[in-house]
Coordinates of C-alpha atoms in Angstrom, one line a residue:
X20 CA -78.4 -19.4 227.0
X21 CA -80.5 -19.0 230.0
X22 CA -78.1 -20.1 233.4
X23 CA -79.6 -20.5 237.1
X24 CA -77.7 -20.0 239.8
X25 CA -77.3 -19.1 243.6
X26 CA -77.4 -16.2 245.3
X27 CA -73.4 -15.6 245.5
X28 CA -72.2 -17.9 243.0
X29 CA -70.8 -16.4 239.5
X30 CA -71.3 -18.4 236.1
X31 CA -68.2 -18.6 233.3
X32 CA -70.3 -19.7 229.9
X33 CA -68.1 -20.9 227.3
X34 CA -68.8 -21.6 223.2
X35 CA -67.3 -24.2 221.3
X36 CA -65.2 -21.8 219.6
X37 CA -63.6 -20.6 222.9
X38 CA -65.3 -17.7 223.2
X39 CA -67.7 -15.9 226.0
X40 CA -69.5 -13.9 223.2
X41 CA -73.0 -15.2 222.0
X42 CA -73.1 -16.0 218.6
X43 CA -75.2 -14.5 215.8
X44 CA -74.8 -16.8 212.8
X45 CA -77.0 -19.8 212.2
X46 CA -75.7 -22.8 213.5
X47 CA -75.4 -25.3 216.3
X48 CA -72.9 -24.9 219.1
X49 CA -71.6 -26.7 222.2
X50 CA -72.1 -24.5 225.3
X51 CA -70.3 -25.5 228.3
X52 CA -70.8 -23.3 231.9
X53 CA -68.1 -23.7 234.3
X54 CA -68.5 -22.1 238.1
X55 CA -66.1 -18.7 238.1
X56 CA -66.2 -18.1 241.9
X57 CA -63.3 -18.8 244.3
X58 CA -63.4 -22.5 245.5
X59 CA -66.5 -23.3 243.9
X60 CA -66.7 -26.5 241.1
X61 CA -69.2 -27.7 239.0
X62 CA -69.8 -27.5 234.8
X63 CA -72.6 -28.4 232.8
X64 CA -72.6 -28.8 228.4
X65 CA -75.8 -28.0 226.2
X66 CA -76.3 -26.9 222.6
X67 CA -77.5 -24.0 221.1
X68 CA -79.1 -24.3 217.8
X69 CA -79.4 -21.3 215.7
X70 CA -82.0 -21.9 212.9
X71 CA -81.7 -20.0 209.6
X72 CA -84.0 -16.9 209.3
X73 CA -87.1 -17.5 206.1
X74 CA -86.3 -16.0 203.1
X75 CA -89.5 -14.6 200.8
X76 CA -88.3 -14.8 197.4
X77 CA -90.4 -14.6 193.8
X78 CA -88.9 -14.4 190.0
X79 CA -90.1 -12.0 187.5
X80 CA -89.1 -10.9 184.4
X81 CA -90.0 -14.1 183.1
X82 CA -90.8 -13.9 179.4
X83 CA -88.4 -12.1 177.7
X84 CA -87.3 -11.1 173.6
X85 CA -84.7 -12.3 172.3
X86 CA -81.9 -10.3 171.1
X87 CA -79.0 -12.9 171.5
X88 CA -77.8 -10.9 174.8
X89 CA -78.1 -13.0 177.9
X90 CA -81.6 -12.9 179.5
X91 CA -81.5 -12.9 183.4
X92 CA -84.5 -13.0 185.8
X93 CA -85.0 -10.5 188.6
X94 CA -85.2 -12.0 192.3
X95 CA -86.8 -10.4 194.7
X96 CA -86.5 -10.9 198.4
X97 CA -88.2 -10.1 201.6
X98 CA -86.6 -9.3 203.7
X99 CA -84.5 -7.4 200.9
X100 CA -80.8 -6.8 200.1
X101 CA -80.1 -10.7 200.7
X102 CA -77.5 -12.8 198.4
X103 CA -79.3 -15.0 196.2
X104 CA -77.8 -17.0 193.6
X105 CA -79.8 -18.1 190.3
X106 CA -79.8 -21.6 188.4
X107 CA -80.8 -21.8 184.8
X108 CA -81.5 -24.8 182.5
X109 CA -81.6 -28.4 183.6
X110 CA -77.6 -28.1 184.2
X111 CA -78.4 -25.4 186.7
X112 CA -76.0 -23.1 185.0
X113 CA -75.2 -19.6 187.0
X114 CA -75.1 -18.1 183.2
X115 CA -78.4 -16.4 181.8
X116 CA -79.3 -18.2 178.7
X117 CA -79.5 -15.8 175.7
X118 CA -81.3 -18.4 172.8
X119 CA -84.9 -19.1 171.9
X120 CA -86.7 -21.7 174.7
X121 CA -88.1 -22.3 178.0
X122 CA -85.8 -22.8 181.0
X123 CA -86.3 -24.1 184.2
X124 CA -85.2 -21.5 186.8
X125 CA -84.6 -21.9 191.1
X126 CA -83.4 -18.8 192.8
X127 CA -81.9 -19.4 196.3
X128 CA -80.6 -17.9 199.4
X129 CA -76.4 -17.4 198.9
X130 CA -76.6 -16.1 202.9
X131 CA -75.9 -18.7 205.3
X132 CA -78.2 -17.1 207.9
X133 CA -80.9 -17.6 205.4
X134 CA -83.3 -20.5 203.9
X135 CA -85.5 -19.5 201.0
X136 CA -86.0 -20.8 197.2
X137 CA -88.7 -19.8 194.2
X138 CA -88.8 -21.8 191.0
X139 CA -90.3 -21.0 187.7
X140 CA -89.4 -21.2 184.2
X141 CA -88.1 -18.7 182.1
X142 CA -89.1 -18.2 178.5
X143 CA -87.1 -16.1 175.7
X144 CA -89.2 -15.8 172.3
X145 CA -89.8 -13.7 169.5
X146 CA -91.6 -10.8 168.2
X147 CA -91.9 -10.7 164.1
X148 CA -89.0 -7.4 165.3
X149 CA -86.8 -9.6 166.3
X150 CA -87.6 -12.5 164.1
X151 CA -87.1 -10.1 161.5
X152 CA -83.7 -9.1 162.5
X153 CA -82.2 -12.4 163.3
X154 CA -83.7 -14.1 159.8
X155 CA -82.5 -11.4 157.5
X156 CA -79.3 -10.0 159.1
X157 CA -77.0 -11.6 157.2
X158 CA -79.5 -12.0 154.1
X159 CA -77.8 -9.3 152.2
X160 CA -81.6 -8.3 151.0
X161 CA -82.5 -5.1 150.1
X162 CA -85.0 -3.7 153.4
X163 CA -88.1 -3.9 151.4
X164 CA -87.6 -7.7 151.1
X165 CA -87.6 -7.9 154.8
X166 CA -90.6 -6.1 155.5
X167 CA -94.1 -8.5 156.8
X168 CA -95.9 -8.0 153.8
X169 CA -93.0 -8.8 151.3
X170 CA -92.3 -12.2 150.3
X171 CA -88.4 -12.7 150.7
X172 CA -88.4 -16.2 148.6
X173 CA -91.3 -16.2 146.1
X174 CA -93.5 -19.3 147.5
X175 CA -96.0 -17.2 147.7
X176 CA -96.2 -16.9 151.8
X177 CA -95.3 -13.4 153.6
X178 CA -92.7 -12.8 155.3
X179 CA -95.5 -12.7 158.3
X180 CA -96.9 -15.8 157.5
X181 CA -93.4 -17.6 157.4
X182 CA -93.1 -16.1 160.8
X183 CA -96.7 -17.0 161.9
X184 CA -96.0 -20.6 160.5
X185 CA -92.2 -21.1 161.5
X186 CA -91.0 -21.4 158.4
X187 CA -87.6 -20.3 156.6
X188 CA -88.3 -17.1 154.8
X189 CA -85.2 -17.3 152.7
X190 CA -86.2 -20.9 151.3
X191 CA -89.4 -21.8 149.1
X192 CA -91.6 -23.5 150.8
X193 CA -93.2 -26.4 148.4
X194 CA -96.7 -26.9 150.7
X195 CA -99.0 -25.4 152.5
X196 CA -99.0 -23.9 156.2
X197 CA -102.3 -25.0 156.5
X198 CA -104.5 -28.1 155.3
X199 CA -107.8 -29.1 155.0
X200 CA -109.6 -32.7 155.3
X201 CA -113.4 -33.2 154.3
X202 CA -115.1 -36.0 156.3
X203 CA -118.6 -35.9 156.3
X204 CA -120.2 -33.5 157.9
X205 CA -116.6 -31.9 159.9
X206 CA -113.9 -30.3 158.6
X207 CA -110.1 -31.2 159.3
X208 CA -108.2 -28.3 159.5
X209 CA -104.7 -28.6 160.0
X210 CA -102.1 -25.3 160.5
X211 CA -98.6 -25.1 161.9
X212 CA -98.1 -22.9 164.8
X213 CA -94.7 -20.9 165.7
X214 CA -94.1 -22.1 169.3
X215 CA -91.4 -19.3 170.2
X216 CA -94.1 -16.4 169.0
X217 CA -94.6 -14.0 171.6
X218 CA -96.8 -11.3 169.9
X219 CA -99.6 -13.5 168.1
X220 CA -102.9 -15.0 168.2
X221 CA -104.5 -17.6 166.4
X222 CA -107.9 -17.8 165.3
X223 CA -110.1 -20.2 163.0
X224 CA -112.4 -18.6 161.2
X225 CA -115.4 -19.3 158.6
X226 CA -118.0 -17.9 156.4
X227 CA -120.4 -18.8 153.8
X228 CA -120.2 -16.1 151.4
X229 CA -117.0 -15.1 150.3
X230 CA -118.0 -12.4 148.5
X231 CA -119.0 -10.5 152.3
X232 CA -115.2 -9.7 153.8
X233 CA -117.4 -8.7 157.1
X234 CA -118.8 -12.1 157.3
X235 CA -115.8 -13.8 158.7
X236 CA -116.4 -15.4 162.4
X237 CA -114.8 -16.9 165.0
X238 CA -115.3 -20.9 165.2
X239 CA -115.0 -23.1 168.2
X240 CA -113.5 -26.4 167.0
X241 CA -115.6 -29.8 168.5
X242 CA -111.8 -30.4 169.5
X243 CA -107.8 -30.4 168.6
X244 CA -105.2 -32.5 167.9
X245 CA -101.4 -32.2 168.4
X246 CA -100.1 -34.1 165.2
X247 CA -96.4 -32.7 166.5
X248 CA -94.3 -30.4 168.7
X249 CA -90.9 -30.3 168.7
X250 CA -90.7 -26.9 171.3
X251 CA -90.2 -24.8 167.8
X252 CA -93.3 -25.7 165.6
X253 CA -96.5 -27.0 166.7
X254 CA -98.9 -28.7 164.1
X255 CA -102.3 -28.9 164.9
X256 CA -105.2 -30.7 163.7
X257 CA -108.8 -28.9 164.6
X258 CA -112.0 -30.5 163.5
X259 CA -115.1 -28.2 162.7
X260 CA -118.5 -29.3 162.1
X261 CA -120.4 -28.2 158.9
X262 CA -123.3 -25.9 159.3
X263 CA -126.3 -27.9 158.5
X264 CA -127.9 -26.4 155.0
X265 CA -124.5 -25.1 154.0
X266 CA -124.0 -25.9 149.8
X267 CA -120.4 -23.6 150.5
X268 CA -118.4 -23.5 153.7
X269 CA -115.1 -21.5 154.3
X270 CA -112.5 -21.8 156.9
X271 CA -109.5 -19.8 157.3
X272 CA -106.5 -19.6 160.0
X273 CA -106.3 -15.6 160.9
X274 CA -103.0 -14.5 162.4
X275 CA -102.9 -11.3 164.7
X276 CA -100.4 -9.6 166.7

């Protein structure tokens, strides 16, 4: 607080806490100065408003594997070594989740001296590793039965592609993963897609000649379709147009990770 005063006149200022001292924490106080000197009078009030300091913060750490331990994100601040306190999920829960999703997270200043927030969203999936673990830990299945390229429940789908798919491994599956719909000149092709997969790419592919493995390309559907998503499984439908002068056309969904 900035006082004006005479040439032999001393100045008493006094907080509303009773104190002489200026403060230091953010805030808003009543400042009243009263005339010290002998046989002088006079007082004046005024408020002194401390604003919080700005608080840089950003999340990472964002995408995560499961492994059913809880799955906290890292805040980092700037200025550093300032309390922050993190929400997770639409409850704003103080707990890191630890199950398959995507979570809303907001990371804010716990210091009263300081203002600052970040928001993002926190996502905890799969690798076929972990997939693998939490599918057939309990299975009581010999290790072989587990492994990508074994098929756990005889319909005739890997292990991979029940992963790839989002299907139950330890259940027969009675249809395809994948469909196909002539009309005209396009092709329908319908595929189901494992929405918590962190480690895989999806990729339609055709060929005329199945007899050339090296043949195989990369197509560019005129457009897709979300037929469903329920956050777990994604089904979509892509429509490809038919070479002209084609008497045989392939298509195939290729899974990579």
């Amino acid at each position: 607080v900035t006082q004006t005063r005479g040439p032999m006149l001393r100045l008493r200022t006094v907080l509303s806490n009773a104190t002489p001292a200026a403060p230091v924490n953010a805030g808003t106080y009543e400042v009243k100065t009263q005339a010290a000197a002998f046989g002088a009078d006079g007082s004046s009030s005024s408020t002194l408003v401390i604003n919080k300091a700005p608080l840089a913060l950003s999340l990472t750490n964002l995408i995560q594997v499961r492994d059913g331990s809880p799955k906290p994100v890292t805040v980092t601040s700037i200025p550093g070594g300032i309390a922050t306190s993190v929400a997770y999920g639409p409850d704003s829960s103080p707990d890191a989740p630890s199950a398959l999703g995507s979570y809303p997270v907001t990371a804010t200043s716990a210091n009263p001296n300081y203002e600052g927030q970040a928001s993002g969203a926190l996502r905890i999936g799969d690798t076929f590793s972990s997939w693998q673990t939490a599918t057939f830990a309990t299975s009581g299945l010999p290790p072989e039965e587990t492994f990508s390229t074994a098929d756990a429940d005889r319909d005739g789908l890997t292990n991979f592609l029940e992963y790839a798919a989002n299907l139950n491994p330890l259940t027969g599956d009675n249809s395809s993963p994948v469909g196909f719909e002539h009309n005209g000149s396009t092709l329908a092709f319908t595929y189901r897609r494992n929405m918590h997969a962190l480690d895989l790419d999806y990729a339609i592919q055709d060929t005329a000649n199945l007899a050339d493995p090296l043949s195989w390309g990369l197509v560019t559907p005129l457009g897709e379709t979300t037929i469903s998503d329920d956050g777990s499984t994604k089904v979509i439908r892509a429509t490809v147009a038919i070479p002209n002068g084609q008497s045989s056309y392939f298509l195939r969904l290729r899974t990579l990770r």
